[in-house]
XYZ file of C-alpha atoms in Angstrom:
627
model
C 76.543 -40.567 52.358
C 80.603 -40.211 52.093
C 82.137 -41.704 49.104
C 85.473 -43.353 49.846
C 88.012 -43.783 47.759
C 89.358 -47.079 48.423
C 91.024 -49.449 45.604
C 88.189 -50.804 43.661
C 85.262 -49.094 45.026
C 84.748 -47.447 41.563
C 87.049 -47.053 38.732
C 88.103 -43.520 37.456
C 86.556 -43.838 34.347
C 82.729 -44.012 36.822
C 83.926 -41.361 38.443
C 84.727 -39.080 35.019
C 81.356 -40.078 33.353
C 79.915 -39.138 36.381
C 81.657 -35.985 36.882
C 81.078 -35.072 32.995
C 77.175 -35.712 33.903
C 76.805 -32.925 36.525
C 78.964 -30.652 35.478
C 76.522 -30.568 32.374
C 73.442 -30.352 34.572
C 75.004 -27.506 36.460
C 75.817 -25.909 33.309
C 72.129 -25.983 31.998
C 71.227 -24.671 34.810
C 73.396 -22.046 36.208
C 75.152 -21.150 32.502
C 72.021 -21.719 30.385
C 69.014 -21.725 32.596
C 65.018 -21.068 30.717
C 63.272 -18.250 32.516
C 61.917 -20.108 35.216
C 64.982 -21.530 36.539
C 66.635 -18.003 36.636
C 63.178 -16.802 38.861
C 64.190 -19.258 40.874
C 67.557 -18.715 40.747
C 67.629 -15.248 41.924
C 63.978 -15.680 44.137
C 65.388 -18.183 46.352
C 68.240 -18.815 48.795
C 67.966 -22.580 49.554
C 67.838 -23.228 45.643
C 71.263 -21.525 45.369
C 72.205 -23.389 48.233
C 71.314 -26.393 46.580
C 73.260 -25.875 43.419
C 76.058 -24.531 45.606
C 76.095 -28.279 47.206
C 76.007 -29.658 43.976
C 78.840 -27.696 42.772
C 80.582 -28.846 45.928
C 80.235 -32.374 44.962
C 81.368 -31.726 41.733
C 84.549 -30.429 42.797
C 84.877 -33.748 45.694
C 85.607 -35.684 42.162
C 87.834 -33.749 40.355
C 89.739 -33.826 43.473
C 89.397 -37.410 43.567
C 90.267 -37.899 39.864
C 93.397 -35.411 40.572
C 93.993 -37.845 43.024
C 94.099 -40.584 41.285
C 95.440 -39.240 37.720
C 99.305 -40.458 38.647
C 98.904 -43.755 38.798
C 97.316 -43.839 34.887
C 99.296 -45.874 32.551
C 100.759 -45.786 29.606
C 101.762 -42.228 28.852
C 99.842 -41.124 26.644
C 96.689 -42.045 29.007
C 97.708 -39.881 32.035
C 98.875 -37.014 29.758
C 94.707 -37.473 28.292
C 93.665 -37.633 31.919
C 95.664 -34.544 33.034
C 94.235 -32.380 30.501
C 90.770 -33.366 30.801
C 91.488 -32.716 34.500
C 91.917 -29.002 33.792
C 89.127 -28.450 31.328
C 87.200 -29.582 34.085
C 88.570 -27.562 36.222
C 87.765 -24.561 34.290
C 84.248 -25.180 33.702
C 83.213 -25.400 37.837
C 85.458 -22.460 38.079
C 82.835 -20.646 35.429
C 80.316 -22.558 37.158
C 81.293 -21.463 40.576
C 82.109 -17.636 39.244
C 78.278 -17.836 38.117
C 76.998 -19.034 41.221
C 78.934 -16.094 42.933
C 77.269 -13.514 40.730
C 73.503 -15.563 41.222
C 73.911 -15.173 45.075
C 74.892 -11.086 44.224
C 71.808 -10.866 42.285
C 69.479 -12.361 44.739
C 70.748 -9.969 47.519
C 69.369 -6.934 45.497
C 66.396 -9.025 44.419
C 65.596 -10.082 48.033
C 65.894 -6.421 48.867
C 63.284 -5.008 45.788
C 60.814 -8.405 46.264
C 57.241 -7.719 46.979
C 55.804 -9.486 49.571
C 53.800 -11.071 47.629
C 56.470 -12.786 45.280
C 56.062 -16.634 45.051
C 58.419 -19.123 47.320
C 60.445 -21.338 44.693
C 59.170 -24.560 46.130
C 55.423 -23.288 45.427
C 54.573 -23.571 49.281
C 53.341 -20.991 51.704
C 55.439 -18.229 53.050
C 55.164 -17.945 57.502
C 53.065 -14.447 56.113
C 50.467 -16.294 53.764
C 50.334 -19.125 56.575
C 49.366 -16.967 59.177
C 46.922 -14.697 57.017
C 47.784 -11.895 57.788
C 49.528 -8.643 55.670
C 52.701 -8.846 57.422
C 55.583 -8.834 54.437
C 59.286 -10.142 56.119
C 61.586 -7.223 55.455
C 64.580 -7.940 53.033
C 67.056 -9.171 55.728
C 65.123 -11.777 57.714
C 66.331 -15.308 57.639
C 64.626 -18.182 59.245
C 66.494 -20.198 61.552
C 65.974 -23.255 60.329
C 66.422 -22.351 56.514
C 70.187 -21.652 58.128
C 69.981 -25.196 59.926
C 68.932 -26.718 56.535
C 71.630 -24.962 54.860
C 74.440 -25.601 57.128
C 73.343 -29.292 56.925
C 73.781 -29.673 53.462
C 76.980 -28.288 53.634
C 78.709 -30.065 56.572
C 77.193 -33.581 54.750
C 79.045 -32.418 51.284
C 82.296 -31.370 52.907
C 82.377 -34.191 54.844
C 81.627 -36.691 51.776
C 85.049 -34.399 50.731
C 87.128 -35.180 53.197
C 86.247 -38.911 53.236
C 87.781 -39.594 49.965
C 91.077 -37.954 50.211
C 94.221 -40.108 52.008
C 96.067 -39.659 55.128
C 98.779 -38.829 53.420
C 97.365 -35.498 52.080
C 96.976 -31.871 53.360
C 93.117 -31.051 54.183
C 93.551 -28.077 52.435
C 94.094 -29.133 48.722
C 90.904 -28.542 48.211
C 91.137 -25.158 48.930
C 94.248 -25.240 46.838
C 92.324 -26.591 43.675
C 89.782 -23.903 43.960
C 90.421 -20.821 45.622
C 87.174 -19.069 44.413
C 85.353 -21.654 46.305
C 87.344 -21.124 49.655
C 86.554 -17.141 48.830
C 82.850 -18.113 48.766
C 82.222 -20.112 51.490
C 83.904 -17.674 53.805
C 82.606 -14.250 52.643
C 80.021 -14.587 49.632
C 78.499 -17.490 51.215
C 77.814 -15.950 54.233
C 76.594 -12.882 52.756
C 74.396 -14.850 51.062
C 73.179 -16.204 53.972
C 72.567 -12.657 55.889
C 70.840 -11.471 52.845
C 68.604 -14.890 51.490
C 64.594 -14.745 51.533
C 62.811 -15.908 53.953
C 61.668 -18.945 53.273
C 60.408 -22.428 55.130
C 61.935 -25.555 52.797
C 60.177 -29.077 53.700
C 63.048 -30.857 51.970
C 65.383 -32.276 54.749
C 69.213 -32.625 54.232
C 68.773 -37.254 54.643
C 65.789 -36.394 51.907
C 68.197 -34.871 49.477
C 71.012 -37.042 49.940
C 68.684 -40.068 49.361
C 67.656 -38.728 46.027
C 70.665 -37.879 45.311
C 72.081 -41.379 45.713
C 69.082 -42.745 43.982
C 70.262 -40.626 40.877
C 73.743 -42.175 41.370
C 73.020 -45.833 41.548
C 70.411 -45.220 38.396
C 73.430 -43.245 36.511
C 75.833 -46.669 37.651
C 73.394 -49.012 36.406
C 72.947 -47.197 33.007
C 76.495 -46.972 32.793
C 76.789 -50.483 33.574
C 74.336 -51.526 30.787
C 75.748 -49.447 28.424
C 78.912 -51.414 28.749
C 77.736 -54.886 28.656
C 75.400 -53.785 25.180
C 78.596 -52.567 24.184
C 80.770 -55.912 24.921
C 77.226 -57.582 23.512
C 77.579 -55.786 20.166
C 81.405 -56.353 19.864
C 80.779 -60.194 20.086
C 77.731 -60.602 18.150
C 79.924 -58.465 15.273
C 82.804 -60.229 15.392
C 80.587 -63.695 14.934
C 78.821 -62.752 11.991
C 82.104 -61.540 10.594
C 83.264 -65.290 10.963
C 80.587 -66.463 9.626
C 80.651 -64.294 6.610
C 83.878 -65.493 6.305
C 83.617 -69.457 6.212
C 79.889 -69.578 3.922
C 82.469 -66.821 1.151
C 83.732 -70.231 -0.169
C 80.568 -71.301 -0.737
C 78.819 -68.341 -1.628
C 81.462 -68.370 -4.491
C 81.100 -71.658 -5.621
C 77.411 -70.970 -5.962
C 78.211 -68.128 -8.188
C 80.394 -70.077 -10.443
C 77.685 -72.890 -10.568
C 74.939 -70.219 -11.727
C 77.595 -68.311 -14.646
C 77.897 -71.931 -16.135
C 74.286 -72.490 -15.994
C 73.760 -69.583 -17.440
C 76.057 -69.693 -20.021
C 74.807 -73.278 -20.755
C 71.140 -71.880 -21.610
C 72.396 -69.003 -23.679
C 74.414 -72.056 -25.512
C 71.204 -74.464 -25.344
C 68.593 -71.357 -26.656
C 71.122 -70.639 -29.683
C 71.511 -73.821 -30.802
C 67.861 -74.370 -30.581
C 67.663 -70.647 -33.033
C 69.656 -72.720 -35.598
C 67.344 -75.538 -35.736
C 64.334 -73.220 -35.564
C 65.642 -71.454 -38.544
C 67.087 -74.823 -40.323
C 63.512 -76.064 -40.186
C 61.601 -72.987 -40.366
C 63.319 -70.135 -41.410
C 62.321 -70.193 -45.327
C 58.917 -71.299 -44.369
C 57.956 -74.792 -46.640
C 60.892 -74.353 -48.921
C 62.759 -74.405 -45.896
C 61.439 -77.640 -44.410
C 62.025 -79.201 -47.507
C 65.600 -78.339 -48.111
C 66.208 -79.592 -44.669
C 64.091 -83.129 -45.488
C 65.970 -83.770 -48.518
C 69.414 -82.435 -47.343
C 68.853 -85.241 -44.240
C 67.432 -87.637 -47.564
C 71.033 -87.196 -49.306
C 72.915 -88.416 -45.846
C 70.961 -91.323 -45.644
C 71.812 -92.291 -49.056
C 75.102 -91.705 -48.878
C 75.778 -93.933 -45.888
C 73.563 -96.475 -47.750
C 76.140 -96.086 -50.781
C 78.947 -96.473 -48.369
C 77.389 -99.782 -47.376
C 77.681 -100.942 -50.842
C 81.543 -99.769 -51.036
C 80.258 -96.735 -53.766
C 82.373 -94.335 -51.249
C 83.690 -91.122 -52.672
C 86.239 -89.450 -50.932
C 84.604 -86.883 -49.276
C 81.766 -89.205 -47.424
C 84.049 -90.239 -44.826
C 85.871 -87.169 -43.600
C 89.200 -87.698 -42.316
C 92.185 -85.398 -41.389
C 92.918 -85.662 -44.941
C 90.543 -83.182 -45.759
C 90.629 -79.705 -44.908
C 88.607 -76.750 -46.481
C 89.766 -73.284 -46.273
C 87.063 -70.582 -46.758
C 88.782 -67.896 -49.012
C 91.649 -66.400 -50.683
C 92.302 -62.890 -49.573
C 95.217 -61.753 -48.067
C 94.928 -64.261 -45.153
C 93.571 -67.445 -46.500
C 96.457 -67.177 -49.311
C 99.338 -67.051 -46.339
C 96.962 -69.851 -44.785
C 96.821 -71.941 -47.471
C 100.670 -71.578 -48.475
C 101.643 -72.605 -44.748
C 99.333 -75.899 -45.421
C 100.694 -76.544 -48.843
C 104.256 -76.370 -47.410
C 103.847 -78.309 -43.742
C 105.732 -81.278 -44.012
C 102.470 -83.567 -42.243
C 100.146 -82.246 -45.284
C 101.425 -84.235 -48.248
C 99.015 -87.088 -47.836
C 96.303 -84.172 -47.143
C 93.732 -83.144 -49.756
C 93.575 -79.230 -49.309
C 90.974 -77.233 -50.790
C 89.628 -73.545 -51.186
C 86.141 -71.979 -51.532
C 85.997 -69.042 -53.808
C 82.884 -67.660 -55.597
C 82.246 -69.198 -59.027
C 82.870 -65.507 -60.321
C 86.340 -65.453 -59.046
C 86.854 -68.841 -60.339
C 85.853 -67.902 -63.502
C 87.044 -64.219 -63.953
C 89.123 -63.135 -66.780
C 90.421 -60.296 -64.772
C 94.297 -60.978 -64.746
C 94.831 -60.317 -61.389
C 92.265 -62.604 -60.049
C 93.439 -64.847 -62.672
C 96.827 -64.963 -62.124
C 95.892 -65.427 -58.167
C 93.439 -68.409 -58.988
C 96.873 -70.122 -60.990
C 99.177 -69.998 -58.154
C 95.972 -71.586 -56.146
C 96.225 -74.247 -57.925
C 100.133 -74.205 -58.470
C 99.887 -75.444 -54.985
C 98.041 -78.166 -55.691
C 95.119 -77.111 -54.062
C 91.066 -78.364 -55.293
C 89.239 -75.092 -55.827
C 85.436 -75.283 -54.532
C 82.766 -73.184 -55.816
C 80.468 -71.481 -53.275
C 79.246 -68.194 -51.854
C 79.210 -67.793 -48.483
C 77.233 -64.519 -48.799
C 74.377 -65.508 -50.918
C 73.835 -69.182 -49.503
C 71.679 -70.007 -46.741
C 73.216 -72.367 -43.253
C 72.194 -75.088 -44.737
C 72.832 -74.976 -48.507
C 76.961 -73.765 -46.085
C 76.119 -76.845 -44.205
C 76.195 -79.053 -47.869
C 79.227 -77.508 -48.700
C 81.067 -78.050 -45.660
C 79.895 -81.955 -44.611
C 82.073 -83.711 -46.989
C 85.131 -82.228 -44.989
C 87.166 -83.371 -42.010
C 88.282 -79.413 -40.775
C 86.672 -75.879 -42.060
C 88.915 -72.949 -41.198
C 87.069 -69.372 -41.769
C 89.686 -66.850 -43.743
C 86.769 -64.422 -44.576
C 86.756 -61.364 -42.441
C 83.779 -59.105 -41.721
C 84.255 -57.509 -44.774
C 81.520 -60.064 -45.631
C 79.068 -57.753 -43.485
C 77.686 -58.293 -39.764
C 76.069 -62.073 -39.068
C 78.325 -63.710 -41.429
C 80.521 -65.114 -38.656
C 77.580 -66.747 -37.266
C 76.467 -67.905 -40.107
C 79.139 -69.774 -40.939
C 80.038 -71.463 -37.682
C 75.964 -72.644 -37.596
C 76.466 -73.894 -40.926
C 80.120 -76.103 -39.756
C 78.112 -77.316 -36.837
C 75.352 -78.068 -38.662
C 77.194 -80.102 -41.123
C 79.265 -82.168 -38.438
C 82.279 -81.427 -39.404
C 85.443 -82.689 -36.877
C 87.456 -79.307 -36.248
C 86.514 -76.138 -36.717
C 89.010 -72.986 -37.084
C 86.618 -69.538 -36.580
C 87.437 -66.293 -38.153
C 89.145 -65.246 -34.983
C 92.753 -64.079 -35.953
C 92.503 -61.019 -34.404
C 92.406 -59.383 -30.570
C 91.280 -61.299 -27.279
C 87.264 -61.416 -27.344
C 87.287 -62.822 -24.020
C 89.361 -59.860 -22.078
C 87.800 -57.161 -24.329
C 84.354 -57.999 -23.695
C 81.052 -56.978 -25.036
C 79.810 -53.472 -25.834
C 83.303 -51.809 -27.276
C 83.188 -49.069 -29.783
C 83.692 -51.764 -33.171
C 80.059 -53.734 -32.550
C 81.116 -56.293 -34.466
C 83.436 -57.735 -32.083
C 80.394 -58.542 -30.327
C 79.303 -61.218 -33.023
C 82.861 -62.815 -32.338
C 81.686 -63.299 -28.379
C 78.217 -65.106 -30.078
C 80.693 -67.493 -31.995
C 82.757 -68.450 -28.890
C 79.497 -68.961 -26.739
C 78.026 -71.080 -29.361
C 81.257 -73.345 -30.202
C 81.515 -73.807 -26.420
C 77.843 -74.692 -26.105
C 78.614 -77.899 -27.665
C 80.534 -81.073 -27.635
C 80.122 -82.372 -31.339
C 82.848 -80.317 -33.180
C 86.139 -79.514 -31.983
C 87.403 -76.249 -32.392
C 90.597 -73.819 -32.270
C 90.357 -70.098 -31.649
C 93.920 -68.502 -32.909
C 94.503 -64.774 -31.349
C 96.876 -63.376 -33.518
C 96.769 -59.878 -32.658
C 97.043 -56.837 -35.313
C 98.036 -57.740 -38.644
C 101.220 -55.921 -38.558
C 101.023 -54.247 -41.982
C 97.780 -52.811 -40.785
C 99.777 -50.643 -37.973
C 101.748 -48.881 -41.294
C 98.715 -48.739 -43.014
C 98.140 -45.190 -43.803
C 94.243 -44.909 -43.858
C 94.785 -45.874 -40.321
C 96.812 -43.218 -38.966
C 99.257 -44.633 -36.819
C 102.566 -44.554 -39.432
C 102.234 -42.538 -41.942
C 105.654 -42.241 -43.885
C 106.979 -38.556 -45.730
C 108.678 -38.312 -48.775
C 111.002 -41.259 -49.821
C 114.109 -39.097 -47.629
C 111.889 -40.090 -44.672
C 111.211 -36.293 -44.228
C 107.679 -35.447 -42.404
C 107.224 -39.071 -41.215
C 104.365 -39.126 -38.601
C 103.715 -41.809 -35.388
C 100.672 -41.748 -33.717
C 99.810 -42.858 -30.225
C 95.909 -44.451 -29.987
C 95.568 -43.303 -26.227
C 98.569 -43.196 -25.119
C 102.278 -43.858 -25.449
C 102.938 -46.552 -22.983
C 99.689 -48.445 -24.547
C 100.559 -51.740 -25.989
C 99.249 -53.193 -29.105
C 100.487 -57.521 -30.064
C 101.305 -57.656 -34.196
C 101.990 -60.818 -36.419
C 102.449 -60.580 -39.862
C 99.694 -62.394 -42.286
C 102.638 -64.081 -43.428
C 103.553 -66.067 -39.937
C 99.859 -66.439 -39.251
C 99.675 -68.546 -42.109
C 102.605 -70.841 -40.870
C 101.270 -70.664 -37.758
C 97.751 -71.662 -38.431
C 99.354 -74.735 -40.403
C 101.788 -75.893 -37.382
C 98.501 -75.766 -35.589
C 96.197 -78.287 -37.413
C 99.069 -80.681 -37.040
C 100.810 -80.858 -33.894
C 100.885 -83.205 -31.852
C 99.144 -83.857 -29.741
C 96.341 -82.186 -31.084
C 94.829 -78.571 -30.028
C 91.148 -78.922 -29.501
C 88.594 -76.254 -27.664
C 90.831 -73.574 -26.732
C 92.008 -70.369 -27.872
C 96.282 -70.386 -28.664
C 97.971 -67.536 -28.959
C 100.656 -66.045 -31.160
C 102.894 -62.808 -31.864
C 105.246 -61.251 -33.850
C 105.960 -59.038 -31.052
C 103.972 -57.127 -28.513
C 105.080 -53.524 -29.129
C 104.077 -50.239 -27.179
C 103.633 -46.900 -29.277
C 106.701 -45.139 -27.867
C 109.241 -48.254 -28.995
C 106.692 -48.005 -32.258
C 108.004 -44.373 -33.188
C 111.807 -45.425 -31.661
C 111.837 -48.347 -34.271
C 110.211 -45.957 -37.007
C 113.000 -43.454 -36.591
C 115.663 -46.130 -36.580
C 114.292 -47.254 -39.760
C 114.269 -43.304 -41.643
C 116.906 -42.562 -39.757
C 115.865 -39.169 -38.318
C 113.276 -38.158 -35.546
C 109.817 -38.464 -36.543
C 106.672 -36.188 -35.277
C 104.910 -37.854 -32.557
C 101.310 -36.932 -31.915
C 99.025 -38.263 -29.199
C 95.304 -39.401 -30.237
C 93.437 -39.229 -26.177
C 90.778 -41.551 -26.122
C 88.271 -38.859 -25.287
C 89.361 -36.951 -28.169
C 88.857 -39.820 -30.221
C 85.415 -40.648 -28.865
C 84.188 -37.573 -29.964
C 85.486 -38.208 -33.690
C 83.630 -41.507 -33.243
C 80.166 -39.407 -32.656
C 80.557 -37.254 -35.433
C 80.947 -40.518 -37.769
C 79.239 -43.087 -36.162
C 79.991 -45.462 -39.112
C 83.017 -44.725 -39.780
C 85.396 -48.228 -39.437
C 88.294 -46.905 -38.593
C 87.569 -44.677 -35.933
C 85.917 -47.453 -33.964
C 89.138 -49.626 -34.127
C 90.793 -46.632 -33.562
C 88.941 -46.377 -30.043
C 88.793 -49.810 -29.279
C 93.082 -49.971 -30.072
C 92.812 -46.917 -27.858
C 91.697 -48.104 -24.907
C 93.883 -50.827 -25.287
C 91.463 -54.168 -23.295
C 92.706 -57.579 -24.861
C 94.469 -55.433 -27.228
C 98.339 -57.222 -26.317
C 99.479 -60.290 -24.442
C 102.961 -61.695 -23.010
C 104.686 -63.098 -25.743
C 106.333 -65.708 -23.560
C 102.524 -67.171 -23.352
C 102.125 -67.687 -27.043
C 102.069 -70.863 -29.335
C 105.391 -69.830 -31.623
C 107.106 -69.050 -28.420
C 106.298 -71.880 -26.652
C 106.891 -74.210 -29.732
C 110.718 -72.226 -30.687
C 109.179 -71.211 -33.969
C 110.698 -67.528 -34.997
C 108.611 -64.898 -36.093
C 109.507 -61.064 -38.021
C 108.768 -58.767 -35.346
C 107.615 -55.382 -36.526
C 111.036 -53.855 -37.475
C 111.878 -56.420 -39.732
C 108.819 -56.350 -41.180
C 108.881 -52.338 -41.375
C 112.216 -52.627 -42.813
C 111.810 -55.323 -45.343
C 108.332 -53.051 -46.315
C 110.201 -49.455 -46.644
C 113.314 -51.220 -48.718
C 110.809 -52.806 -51.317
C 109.250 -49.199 -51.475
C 112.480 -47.360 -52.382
C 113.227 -50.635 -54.712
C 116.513 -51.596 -52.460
């Protein structure tokens, strides 16, 4: 059956996929035949001849693709087209080059065969029909193997010259493949004079009907394959839409579960504390709890009957700081000297030792205390238990923490149990340091950790307000020497060292203990008040590089710089797992929740000036060399 090619009747990219398919059949069988189909190959005349028809087919599209290879737009497309065009074109060249040889080799093999060799179609040769011993010499051709033959051939061509246009030469097929013309005219017909005899049952309108079978199956796959294709597309691009309007509340969801979550954490610590209020010391315990709730119930019964001490009805005017070192002294000065704290009782708890001591230091420490007109409170936050903390801290309005984990690991929690415990109004948490929140659990210093407990239990509740104040680095701790990051030379300035903790573009935020203090105080009082959230503050927010900069400025000749890698540092860690200053030294290092924008923080936001760290380094190196 001719296949015409009119506008429509099949578009080129049928025609390549089908082209593609029997070019690849030819090729396993001509090119890369098993040992069978080479018998056959070489044993029989009409097989050739049917591959040869094949091949002629095969070349009727390429023409027709050549054909219609112009009119492919854009550009880039036809240029595609074009060169697939010729790698085609090579391969039936190859193919037809083979076929050549194949019809070469049967010649000799139809001349050695034995008259007993098997037909290729498995039937009877005329000699085995007729029984007798008669073997066909090596030249004899049956005439109607030649009428089969030429059949199949004028059917092909003629599909061939069906599907070219008026408009162009008949012989451009001939032009397109010149081995072909070669064959038909002299190999072919050699092949023909020299073919086995043989007597083929397969009539040309047989083979062109299974042969159009095969081509309407290979449409319809192709056919299917496109529509699963345009199928797949669709379905894809749906379930991509959908993804995309549930992601709102697939996130939502998520939200709802962290606060759950967080919520039970909250819920299962605060029922700890009053597991370990009530049973944590066994019956001693239960009764220090019994008569601790007693001792509230008589003194709201004495309040009834106007026998109200101060500290039974805690008001603003009541604020507790818990210790005197180096912070809660700067802490306590700031309250002393806040213009809103002069009708505001301010007291201190320091161990009854301390109190007490003769030492002259300590002494002379414990005077200016009081110089400032501050109650001194005996207590010890170590040795007591949360709720003999919990006595100590009810009678006041606000409990701010100035003791440090140099008090040892579970103190922080201990003491924030112990404000909840006892009610208290506002709550400040030993928290002047680095952001908990960004830095997360599970860095090198574990007690940071206990600082993340704090914040999930003071959030857990509703009861007691509190502030969180993220001061950053104490600045004098960034020239302390035990530290490694400054470390001043003679008093010329001469062998000065600056150290970079990971790198020197890392950033590390600094206020002096001296601001915090003022700080802290312009805190408890503003107005309106701060309640449940963590402010911020800084002396400045410095990176190691402008660090050794301001350190030269200050000696006044270059300093060494030397680089501390993380990695490096890591390793120092493993050698010393308990060393202290190593782990800061990593966790600075890395440098998560380490800084923050200064334009964000509390003394920014409120005008109040701060030293940054060169006029703190200065004022620090001028009292060394007694200027």
């Amino acid at each position: 059956m001719a296949r015409l090619s009119t506008p429509g009747a099949r578009a080129p990219d049928h025609t390549s996929l089908n082209l593609t398919r029997l070019i690849s059949r030819l090729q396993n069988t001509l090119l890369e035949p098993d040992a069978e189909t080479s018998h056959r190959l070489r044993a029989s005349g009409f097989e050739r001849r049917k591959v040869e028809a094949n091949l002629e087919y095969a070349k009727t599209l390429l023409l027709r693709l050549g054909q219609e290879s112009p009119s492919v737009k854009p550009q880039p497309n036809k240029q595609d087209a074009q060169s697939d065009l010729q790698i085609k074109k090579r391969q039936l060249d190859a193919l037809d080059a083979r076929l050549h040889e194949l019809n070469a080799a049967g010649q000799e093999y139809d001349d050695n065969a034995s008259s007993e060799g098997e037909d290729l179609l498995g039937e009877d040769t005329p000699s085995e029909s007729v029984g007798d011993s008669h073997t066909p010499a090596a030249g004899d051709t049956t005439d109607d193997d030649d009428a089969d033959y030429q059949q199949i051939l004028s059917e092909r061509r003629a599909a061939a010259q069906a599907t070219q246009t008026a408009s162009q030469p008949q012989n451009a097929r001939d032009e397109l493949f010149p081995s072909s013309l070669r064959a038909r005219h002299g190999d072919a017909s050699a092949g023909v004079d020299t073919a086995k005899t043989t007597s083929s049952s397969t009539s040309a309108p047989i083979t062109e009907s299974l042969m159009k079978h095969h081509r309407a199956e290979q449409e319809e796959l192709t056919t299917s394959l496109l529509s699963m294709a345009q199928a797949l597309k669709a379905s894809s691009q749906s379930f991509s839409q959908t993804l995309e309007s549930e992601k709102e509340t697939v996130n939502r969801a998520g939200e709802g579960l962290d606060r759950n979550v967080t919520g039970m954490e909250a819920a299962s610590k605060r029922m700890g504390y009053l597991r370990q209020m009530s049973e944590g010391k066994g019956w001693w315990g239960r009764m220090m709890l019994y008569a601790w709730i007693f001792g509230l119930i008589f003194k709201r019964q004495a309040s009834s009957t106007h026998l109200n001490p101060p500290w039974t009805n805690p008001t603003m005017s009541s604020i507790l700081v818990l210790g005197a070192g180096e912070l809660g002294t700067e802490v306590l000065k700031g309250l002393a000297a806040h213009p809103s704290s002069k009708d505001t009782q301010i007291n201190v708890l320091l161990r009854p030792s301390t109190i007490s001591s003769t030492n002259p230091s300590k002494a002379a420490d414990v005077a200016a205390i009081k110089a400032l007109g501050i109650t001194l409170v005996p207590g010890d936050i170590v040795q007591s238990s949360p709720v003999e903390l919990a006595q100590l801290f009810a009678p006041y309005h606000t409990v701010i923490s100035c003791t440090g984990f140099i008090a040892g690991p579970g103190t922080q929690m201990k003491i924030a149990q112990a404000a909840l415990g006892a009610g208290v109004k506002r709550y400040f948490p030993w928290q002047f340091g680095v952001d908990y929140d960004v830095l997360g659990r599970g860095s090198a210093q574990d007690l940071f950790d206990e600082q993340l407990d704090v914040r999930d239990l003071l959030r857990g509740q509703s009861s007691t307000e509190w502030v969180i104040a993220s001061t950053g680095m104490f600045t004098n701790f960034l020239f302390e020497p035990s530290f490694g990051v400054v470390v001043f030379g003679g008093d010329d300035g001469n062998g000065t060292v600056v150290r970079c903790l990971g790198g020197w573009e890392n950033k590390v935020t600094v206020t002096t203990a001296q601001d915090i203090g003022i700080l802290t105080a312009e805190i408890v009082f503003v107005e309106p008040i701060i309640a449940n959230q963590v402010v911020y503050t800084a002396g400045e927010t410095i990176s190691y590089g402008r660090l050794a900069t301001v350190v030269e400025n200050i000696v006044g000749k270059p300093v060494k710089r030397e680089e501390w890698p993380v990695e490096w540092m890591e390793g120092e860690l493993e050698k010393d797992p308990r060393n202290v200053l190593w782990k800061y030294r990593v966790v600075f290092g890395k440098g998560k929740g380490m800084s923050w924008d200064e334009g964000q923080t509390f003394n920014v936001q409120q005008g109040i000036r701060t030293s940054d760290v060169e006029e703190w380094a200065r004022d620090m190196v001028n009292k060394k060399l007694g200027k």
